[in-house]
Short mmCIF file of C-alpha atoms and ligand atoms in Angstrom, two decimals:
data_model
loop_
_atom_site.label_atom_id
_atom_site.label_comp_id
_atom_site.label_asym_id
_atom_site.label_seq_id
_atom_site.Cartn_x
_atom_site.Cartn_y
_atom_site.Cartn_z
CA UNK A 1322 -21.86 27.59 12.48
CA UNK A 1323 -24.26 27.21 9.31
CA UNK A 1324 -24.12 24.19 7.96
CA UNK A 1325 -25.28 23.29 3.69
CA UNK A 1326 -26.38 19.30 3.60
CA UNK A 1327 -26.45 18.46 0.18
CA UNK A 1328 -28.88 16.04 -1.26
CA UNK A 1329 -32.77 15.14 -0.33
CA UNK A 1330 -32.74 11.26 0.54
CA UNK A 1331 -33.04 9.06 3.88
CA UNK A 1332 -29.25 9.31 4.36
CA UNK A 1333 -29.54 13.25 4.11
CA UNK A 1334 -32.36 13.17 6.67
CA UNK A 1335 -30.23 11.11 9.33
CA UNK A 1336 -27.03 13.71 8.59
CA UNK A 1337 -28.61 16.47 8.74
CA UNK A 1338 -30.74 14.54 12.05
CA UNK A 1339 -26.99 14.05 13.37
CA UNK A 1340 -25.50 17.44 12.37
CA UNK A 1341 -28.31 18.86 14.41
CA UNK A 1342 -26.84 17.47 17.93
CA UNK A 1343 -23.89 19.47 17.68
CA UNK A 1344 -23.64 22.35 19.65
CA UNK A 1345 -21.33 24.28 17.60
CA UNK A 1346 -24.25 24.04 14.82
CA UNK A 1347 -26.80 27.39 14.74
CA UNK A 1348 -28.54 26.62 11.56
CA UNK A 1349 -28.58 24.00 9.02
CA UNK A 1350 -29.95 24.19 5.21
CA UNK A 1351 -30.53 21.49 3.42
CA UNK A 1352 -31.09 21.58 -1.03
CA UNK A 1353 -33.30 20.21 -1.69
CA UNK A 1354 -34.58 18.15 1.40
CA UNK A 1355 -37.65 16.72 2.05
CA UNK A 1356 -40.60 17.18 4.03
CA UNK A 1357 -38.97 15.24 7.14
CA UNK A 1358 -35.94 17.01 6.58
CA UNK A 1359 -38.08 20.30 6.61
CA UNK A 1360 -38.80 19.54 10.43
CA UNK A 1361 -35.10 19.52 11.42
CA UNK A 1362 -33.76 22.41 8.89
CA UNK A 1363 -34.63 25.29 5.96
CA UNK A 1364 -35.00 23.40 2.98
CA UNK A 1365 -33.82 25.04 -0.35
CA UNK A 1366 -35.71 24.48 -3.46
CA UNK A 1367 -32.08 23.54 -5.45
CA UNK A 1368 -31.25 20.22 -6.92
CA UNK A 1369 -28.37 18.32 -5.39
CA UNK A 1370 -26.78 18.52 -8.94
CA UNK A 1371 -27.38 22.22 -9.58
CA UNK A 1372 -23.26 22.90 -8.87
CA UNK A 1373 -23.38 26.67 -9.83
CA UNK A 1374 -26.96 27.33 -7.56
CA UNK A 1375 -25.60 25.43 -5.00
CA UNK A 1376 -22.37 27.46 -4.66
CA UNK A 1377 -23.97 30.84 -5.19
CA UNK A 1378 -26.59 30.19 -2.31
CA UNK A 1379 -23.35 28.92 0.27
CA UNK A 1380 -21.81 32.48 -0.75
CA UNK A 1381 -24.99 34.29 -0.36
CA UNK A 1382 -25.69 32.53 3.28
CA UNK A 1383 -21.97 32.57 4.20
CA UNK A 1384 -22.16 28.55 5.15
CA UNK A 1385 -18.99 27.57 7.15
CA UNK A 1386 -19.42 23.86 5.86
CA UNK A 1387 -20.88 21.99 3.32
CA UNK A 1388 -21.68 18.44 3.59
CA UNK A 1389 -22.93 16.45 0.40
CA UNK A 1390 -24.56 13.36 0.45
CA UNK A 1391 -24.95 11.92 -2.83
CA UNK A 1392 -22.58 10.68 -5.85
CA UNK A 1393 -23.68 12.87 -8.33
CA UNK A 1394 -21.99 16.30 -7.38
CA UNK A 1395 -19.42 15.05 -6.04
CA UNK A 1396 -17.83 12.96 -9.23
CA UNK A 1397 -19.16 16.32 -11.09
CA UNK A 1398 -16.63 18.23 -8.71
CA UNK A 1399 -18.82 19.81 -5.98
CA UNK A 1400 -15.75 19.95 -3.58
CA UNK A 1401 -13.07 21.27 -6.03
CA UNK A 1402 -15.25 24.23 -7.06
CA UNK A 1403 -16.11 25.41 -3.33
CA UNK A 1404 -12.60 24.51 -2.11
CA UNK A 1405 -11.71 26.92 -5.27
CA UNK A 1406 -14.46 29.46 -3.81
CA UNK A 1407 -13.05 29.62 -0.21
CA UNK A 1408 -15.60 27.29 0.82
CA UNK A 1409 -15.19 24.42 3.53
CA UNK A 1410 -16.98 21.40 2.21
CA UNK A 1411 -16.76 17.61 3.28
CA UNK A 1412 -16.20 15.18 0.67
CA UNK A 1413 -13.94 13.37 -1.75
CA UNK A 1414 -12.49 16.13 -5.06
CA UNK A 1415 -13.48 15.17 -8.14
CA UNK A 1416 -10.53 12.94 -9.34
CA UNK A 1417 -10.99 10.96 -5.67
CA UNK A 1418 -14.70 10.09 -6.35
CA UNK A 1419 -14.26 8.96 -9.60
CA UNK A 1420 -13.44 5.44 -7.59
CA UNK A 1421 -17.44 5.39 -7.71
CA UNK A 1422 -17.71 7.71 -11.07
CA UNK A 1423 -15.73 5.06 -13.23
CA UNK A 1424 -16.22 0.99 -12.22
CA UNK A 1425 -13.10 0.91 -14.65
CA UNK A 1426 -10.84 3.53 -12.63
CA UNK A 1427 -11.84 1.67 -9.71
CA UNK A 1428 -10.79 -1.90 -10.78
CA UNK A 1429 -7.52 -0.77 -12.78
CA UNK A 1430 -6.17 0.84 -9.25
CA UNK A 1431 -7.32 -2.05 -7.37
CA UNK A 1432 -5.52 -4.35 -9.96
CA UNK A 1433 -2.40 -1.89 -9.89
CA UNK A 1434 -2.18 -2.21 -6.28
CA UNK A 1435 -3.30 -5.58 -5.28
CA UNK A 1436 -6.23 -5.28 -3.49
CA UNK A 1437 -8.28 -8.44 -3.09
CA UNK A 1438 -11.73 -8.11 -5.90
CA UNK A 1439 -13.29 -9.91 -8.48
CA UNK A 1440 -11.18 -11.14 -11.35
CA UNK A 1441 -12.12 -8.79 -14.06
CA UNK A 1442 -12.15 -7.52 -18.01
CA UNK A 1443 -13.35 -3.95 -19.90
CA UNK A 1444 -14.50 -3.92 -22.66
CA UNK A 1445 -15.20 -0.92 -24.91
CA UNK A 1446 -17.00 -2.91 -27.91
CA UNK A 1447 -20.28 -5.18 -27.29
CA UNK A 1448 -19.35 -7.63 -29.68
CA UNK A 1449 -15.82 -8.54 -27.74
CA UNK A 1450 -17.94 -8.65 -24.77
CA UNK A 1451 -20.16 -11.08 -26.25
CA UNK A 1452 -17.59 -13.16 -27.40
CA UNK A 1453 -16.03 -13.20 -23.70
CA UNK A 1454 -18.98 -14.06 -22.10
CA UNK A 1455 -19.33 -16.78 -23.88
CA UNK A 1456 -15.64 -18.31 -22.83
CA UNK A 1457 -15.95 -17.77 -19.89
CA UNK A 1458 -19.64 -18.55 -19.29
CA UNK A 1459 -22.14 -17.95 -16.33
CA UNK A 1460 -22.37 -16.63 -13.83
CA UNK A 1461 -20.71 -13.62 -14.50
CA UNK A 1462 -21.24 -9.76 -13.37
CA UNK A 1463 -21.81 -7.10 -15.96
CA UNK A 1464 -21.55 -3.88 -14.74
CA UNK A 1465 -21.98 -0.37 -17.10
CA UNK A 1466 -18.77 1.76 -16.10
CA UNK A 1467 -20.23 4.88 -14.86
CA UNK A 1468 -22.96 6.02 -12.63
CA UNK A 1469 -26.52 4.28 -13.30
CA UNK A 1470 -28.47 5.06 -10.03
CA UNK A 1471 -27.74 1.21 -8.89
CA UNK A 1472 -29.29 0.12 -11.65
CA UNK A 1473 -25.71 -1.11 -13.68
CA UNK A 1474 -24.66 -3.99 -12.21
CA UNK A 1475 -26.74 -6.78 -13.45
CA UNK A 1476 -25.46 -10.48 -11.68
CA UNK A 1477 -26.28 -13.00 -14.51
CA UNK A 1478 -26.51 -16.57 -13.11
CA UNK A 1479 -27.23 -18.09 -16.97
CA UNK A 1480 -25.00 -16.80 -20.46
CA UNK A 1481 -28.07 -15.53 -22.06
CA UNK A 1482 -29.15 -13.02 -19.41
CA UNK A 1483 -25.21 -11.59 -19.47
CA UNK A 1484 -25.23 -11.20 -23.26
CA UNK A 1485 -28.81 -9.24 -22.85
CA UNK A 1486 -26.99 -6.66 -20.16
CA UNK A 1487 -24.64 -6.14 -22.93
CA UNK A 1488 -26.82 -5.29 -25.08
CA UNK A 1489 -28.79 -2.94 -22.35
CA UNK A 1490 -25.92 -1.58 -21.80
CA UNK A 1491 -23.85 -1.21 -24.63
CA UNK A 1492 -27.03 -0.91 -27.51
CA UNK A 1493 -30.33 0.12 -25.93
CA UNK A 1494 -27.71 2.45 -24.19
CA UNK A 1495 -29.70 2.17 -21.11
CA UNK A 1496 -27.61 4.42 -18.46
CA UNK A 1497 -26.54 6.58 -21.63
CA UNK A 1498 -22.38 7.53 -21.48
CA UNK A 1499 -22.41 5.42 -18.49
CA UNK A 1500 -22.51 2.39 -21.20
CA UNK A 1501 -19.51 3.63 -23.35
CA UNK A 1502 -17.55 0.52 -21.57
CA UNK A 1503 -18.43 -2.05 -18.98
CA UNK A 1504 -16.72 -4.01 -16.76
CA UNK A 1505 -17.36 -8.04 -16.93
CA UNK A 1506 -16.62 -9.75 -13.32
CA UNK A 1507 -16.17 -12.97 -11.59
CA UNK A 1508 -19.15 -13.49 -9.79
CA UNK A 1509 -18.17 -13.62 -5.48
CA UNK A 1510 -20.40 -16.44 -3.48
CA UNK A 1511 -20.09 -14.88 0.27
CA UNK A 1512 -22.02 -12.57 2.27
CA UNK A 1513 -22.23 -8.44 1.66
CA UNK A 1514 -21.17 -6.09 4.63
CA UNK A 1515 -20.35 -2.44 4.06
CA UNK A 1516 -17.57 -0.84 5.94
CA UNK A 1517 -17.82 2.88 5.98
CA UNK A 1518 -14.77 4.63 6.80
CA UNK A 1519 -13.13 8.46 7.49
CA UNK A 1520 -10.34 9.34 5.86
CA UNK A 1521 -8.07 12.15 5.48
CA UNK A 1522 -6.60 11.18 2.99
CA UNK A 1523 -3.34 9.13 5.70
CA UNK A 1524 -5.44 7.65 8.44
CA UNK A 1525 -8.35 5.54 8.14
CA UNK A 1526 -10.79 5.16 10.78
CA UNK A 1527 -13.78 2.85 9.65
CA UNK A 1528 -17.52 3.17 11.14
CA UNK A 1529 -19.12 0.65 12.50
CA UNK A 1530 -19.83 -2.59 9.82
CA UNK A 1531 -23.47 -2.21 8.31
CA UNK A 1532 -25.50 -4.68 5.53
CA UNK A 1533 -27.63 -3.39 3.35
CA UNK A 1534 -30.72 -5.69 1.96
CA UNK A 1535 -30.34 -4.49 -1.86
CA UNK A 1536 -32.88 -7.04 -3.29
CA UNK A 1537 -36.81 -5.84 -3.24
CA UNK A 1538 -38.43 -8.98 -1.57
CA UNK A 1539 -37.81 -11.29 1.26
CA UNK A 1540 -35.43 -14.01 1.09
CA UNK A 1541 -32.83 -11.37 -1.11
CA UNK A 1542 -35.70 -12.34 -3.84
CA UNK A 1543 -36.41 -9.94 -6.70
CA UNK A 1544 -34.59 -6.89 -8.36
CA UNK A 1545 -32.54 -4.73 -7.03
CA UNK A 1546 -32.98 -1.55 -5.30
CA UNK A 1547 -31.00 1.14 -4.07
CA UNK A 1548 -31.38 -0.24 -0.46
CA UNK A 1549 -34.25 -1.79 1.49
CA UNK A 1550 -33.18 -1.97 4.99
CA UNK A 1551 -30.09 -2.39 6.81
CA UNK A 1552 -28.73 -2.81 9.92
CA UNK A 1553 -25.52 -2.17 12.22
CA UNK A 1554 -23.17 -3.84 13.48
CA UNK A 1555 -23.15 -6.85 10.92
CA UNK A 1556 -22.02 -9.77 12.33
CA UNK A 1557 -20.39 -11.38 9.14
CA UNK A 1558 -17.42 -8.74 10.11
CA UNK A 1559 -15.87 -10.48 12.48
CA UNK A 1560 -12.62 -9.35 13.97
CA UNK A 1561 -10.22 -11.17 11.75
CA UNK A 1562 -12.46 -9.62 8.70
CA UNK A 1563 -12.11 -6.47 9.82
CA UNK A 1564 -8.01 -6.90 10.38
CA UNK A 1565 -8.09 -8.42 6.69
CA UNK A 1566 -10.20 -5.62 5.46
CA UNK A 1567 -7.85 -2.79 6.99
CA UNK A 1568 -4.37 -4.33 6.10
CA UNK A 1569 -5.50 -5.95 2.76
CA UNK A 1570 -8.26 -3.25 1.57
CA UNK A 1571 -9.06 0.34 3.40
CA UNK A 1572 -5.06 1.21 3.95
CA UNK A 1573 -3.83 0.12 0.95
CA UNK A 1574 -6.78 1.30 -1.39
CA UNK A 1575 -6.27 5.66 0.40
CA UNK A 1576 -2.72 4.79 0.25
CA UNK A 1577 -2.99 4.38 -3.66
CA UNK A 1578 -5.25 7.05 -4.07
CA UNK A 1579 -2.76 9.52 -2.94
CA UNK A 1580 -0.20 8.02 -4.96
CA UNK A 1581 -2.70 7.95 -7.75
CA UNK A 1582 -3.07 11.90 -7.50
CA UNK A 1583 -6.68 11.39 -6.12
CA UNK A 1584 -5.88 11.94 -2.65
CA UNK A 1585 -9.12 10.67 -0.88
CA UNK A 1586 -10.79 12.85 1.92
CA UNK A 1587 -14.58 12.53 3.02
CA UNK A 1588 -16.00 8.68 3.86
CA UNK A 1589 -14.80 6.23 1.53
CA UNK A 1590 -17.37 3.47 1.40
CA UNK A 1591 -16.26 -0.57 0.84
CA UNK A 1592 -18.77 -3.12 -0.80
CA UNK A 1593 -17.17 -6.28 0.54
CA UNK A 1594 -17.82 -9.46 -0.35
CA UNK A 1595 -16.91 -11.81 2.70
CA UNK A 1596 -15.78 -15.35 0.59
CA UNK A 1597 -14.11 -18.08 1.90
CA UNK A 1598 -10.75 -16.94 0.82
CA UNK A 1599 -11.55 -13.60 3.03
CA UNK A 1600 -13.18 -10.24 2.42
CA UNK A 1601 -13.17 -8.69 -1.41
CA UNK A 1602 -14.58 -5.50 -3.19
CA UNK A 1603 -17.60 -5.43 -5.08
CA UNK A 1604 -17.58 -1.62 -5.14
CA UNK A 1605 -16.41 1.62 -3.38
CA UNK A 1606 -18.41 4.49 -3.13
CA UNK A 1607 -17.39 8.08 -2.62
CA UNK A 1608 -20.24 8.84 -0.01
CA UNK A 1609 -21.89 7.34 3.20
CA UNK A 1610 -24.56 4.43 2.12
CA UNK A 1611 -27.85 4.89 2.10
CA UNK A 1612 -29.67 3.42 3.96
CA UNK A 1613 -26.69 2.23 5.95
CA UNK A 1614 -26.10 5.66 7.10
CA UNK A 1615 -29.46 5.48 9.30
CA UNK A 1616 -28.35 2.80 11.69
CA UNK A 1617 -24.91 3.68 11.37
CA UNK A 1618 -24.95 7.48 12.19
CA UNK A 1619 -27.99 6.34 14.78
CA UNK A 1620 -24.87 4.83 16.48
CA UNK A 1621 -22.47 7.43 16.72
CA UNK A 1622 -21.25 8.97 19.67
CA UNK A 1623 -19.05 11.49 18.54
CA UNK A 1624 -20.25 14.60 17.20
CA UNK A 1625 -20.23 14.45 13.65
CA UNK A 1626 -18.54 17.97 12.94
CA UNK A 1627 -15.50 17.05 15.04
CA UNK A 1628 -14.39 14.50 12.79
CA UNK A 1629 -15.29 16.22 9.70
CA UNK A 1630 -13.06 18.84 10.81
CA UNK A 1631 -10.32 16.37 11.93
CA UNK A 1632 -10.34 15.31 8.45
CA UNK A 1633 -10.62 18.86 7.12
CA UNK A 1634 -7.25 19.53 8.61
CA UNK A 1635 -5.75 16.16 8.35
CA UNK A 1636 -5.53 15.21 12.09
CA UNK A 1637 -7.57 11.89 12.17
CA UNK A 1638 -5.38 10.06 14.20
CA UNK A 1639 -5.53 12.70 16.99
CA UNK A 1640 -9.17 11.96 17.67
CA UNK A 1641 -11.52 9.19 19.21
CA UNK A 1642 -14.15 8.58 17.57
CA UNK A 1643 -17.16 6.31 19.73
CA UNK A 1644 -19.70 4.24 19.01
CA UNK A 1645 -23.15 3.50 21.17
CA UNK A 1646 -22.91 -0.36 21.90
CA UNK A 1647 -25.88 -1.08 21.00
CA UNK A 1648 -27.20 -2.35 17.39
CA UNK A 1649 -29.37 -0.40 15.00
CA UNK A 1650 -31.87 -1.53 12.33
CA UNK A 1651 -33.48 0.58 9.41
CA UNK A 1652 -36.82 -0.75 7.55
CA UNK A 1653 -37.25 0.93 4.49
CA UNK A 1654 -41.26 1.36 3.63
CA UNK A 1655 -41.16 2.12 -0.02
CA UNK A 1656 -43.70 2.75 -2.52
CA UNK A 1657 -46.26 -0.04 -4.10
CA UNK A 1658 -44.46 -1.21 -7.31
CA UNK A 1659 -40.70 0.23 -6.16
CA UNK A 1660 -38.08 -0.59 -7.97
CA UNK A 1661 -40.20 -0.44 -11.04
CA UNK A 1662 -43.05 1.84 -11.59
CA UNK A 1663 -45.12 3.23 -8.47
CA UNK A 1664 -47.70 6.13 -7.77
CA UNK A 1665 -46.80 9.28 -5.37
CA UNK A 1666 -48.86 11.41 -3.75
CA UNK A 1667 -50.47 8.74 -1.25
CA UNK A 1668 -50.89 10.42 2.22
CA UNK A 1669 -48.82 8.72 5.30
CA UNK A 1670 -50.13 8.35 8.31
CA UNK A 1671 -48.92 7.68 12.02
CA UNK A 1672 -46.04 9.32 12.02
CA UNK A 1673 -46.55 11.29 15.15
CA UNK A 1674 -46.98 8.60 17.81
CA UNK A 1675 -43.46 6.83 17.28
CA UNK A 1676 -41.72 4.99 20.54
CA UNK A 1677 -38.45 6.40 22.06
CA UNK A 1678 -35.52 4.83 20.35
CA UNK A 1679 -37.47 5.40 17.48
CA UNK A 1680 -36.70 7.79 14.25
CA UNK A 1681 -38.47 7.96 11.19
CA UNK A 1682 -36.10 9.45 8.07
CA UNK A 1683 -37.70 10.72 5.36
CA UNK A 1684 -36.58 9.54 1.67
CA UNK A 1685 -39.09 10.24 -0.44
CA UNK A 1686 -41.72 12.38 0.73
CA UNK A 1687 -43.55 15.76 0.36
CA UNK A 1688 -45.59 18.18 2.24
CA UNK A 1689 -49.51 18.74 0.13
CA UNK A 1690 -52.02 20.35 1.83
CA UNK A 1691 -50.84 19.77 5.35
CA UNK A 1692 -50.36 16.00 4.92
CA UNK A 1693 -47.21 14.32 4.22
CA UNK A 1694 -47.45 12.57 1.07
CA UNK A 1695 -45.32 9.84 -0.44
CA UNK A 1696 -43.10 12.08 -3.13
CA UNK A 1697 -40.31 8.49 -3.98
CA UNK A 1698 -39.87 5.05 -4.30
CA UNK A 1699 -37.86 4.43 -0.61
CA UNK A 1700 -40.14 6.86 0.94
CA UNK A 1701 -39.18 6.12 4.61
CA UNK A 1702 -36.64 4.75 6.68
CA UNK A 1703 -37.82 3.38 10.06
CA UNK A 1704 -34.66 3.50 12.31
CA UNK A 1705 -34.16 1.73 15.85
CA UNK A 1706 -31.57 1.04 18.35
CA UNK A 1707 -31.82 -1.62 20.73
CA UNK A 1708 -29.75 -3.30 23.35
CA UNK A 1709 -29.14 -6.06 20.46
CA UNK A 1710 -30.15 -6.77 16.94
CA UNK A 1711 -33.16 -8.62 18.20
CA UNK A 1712 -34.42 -5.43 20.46
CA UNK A 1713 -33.68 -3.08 17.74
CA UNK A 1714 -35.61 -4.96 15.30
CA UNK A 1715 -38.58 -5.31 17.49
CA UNK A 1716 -38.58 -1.84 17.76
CA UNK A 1717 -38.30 -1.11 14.13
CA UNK A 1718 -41.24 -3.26 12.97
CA UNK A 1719 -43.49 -2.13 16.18
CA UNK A 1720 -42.97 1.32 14.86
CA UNK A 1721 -43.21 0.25 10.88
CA UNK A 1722 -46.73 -1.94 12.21
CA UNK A 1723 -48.50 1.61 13.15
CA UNK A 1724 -47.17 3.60 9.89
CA UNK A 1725 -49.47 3.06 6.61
CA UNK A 1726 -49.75 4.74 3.37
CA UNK A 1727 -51.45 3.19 0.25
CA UNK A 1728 -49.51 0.09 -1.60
CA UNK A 1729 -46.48 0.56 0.86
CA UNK A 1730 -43.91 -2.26 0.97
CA UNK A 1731 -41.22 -3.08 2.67
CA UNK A 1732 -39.34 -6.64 4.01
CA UNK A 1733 -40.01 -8.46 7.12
CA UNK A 1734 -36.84 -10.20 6.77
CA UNK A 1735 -33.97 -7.16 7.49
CA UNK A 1736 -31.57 -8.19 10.34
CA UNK A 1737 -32.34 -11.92 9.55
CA UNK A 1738 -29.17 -12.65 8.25
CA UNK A 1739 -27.69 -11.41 11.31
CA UNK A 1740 -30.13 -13.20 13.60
CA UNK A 1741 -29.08 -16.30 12.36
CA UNK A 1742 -25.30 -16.15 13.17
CA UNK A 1743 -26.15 -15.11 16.43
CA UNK A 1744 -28.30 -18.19 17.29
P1 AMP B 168 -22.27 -2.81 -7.01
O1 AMP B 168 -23.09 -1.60 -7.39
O2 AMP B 168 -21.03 -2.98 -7.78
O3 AMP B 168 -22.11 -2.97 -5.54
O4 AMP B 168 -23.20 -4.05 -7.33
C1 AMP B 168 -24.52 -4.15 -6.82
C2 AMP B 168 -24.71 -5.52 -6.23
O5 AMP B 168 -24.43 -6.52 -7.20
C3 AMP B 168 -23.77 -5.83 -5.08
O6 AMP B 168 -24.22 -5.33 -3.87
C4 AMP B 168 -23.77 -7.33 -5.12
O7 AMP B 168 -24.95 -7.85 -4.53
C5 AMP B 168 -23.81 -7.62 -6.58
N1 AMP B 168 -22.46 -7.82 -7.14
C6 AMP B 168 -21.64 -6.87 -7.68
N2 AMP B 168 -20.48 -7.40 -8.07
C7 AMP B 168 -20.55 -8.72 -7.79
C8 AMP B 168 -19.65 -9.82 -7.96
N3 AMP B 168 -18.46 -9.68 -8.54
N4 AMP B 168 -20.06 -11.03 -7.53
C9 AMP B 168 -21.27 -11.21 -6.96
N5 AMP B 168 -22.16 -10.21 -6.78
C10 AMP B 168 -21.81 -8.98 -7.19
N1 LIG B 169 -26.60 1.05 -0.04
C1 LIG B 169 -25.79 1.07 -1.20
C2 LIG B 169 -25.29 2.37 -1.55
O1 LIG B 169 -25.44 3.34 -0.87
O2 LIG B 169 -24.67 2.47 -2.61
#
């Protein structure tokens, strides 16, 4: 079969690195890809966002599936207009994703339905937002309603740095129309996990748990990225989490979807907070993680286009789906100055000597004159599997120690979390 990936980021790479196993696969193409990407399929100079291009080139190369990595086509409705083409494609419609499109959708049908998340107000004007920040006070969580590349959520642990989001958000119109409301939160003390999960829209069968490290610097210091490392199985998801999480969370939330009239198919992705009071929401997502989907899909078993077809034709429950068990770890080297401003272009070196157990996925880089160059801010995501965490980070930072490119930065701290509750 030929295969489309969608998208051009580290959690492209390690699905289109996965897709690639399969026998029944012949050829994959991947728009736009990336120079690591290039290695493993045909890369195809359109944007991930490019709807019409997109659908015209699946036509032209008859693809038998599509698989799409990233938010933005898919809450532009990717999947409804190849579905409405003929096409087979793998991912939540249009109305499903908007669960990630719309912070307010998300929260209203979470509210509607009772599923555990922050306490929670919208607000369409900045000056009633202002006003309610100030009764309720810090900390709070002000997050812009629509899509702003990670960048929307802004956790204010003092009044005055939650009335300056509003204003980002709702003045300065930062993220543009994603500012036309925002959502103002409880703020959750806990630990993160993310629990990725197929769905067919009836039966839910979740990945294996995964944390991302979303802050820039050691010790969860500094701003936020879209991801700097992270690392699977988590063990903050223990088994009564996980029972909590499926009864109280991933059931109910695909359940309401359907009854919603956004009848959810594709991986529906949970940002839990784990409190004392059990596990909440802090977002979903209408797409694998990235980076999570580096150690996670490092860890799957099963090939990857049997249960995208299970879910195609709504038989889930009538396959097993098996994990490697063993732990995986993704260090993300990004670019000097990542999250804010950085320089591309800076050549990488020792990518060719890597250890077994050992994968480099490509984020953000390019191919110039032979060399591979850094094209991103997350420009590479070292993933390694070990017998345990502590093997599979040892492997990870052997392999990061003999990789180099100009001002690169990553943490030195992924996995400790987990470490810790282990010892
Ligand atoms: P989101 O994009 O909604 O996941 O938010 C990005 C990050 O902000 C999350 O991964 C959390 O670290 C943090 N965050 C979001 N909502 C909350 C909340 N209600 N309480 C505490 N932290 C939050
Ligand atoms: N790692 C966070 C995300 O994919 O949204």
């Amino acid at each position: 079969m030929k295969v489309l990936v969608v998208g051009g980021g580290g959690r492209e790479h390690a699905l289109v690195w996965k897709l690639k196993q399969s026998p029944r696969v012949k050829k994959i193409f991947c728009a736009p890809g990336n120079a690591g990407i290039a290695r493993d399929a045909s890369c195809v100079k359109i944007s991930a966002e490019d709807i019409p291009a997109l659908l015209a080139f699946a036509l032209e190369k008859e693809i038998d599936l599509t698989v799409v990595g990233p938010e933005a086509p898919l809450t532009a409705g990717i999947v409804d207009q190849f579905q409405a083409a003929g096409l087979k494609i793998f991912g939540p419609s249009r109305a499903a994703a908007e669960i990630e499109g719309s912070k307010v959708v998300a929260k209203e049908i979470m509210a509607k339905y009772g599923i555990p998340t922050a306490a929670y107000a919208v607000f369409a004007d900045p000056g009633e937002a202002s006003a309610y920040i100030k009764k309720i006070g810090a900390p709070c969580v002000v997050k812009a309603d629509g899509l702003a590349a990670g960048k929307g959520v802004i956790v204010a642990m003092d009044e005055q740095t939650a009335l300056a989001a509003v204003r980002t958000i709702m003045e300065d119109r930062a993220f543009g129309e994603a500012g036309n409301r925002l959502v103002v939160e409880e703020c959750l003390v806990g630990e993160e996990v993310s629990i990725l999960a197929f769905t067919d829209g009836v039966n839910v069968v979740p990945m294996i748990s995964s944390q991302d490290h979303k802050r820039a610097y050691d010790g969860d210091q500094g701003p936020n990225t879209g991801g700097m490392g992270a690392y699977a199985p988590a063990p903050v998801y223990t088994p009564e989490v996980h029972r909590q999480t499926m009864e109280q969370i991933l059931i109910p939330m695909v359940r309401a979807l359907g009854e919603e009239g956004r009848l959810y198919r594709g991986v529906l992705y949970a940002g839990l907070m784990v409190t004392s009071q059990g596990p909440k929401v802090l977002e979903f997502n209408a797409r694998f993680g990235d980076p999570e989907a580096q150690p996670v899909l490092t860890l799957l078993e099963t090939d990857l286009v049997e249960i995208i077809d299970a879910v195609l034709e709504n038989r889930l429950d009538k396959i097993q789906i098996k994990w490697r068990e063993e732990s995986s770890v993704c260090v993300v080297l990004a670019s000097g100055g990542y999250p804010g401003s950085y320089e591309k272009g800076k050549v990488i070196t020792g990518l060719d000597q890597l250890p077994a157990g050992v994968v480099v996925f490509h984020a953000g880089t390019a191919e110039k004159d032979g060399s591979i160059v850094t094209a991103g801010g997350r420009v590479l995501g070292v993933t390694a599997t070990g017998r345990d965490i502590s093997a599979a980070l040892e492997a990870a930072y052997r392999a990061v120690n003999s990789i180099y490119f100009e001002g690169m930065h990553y943490r030195l701290d992924v996995g400790k979390k987990a470490m810790d509750r282990y010892r």
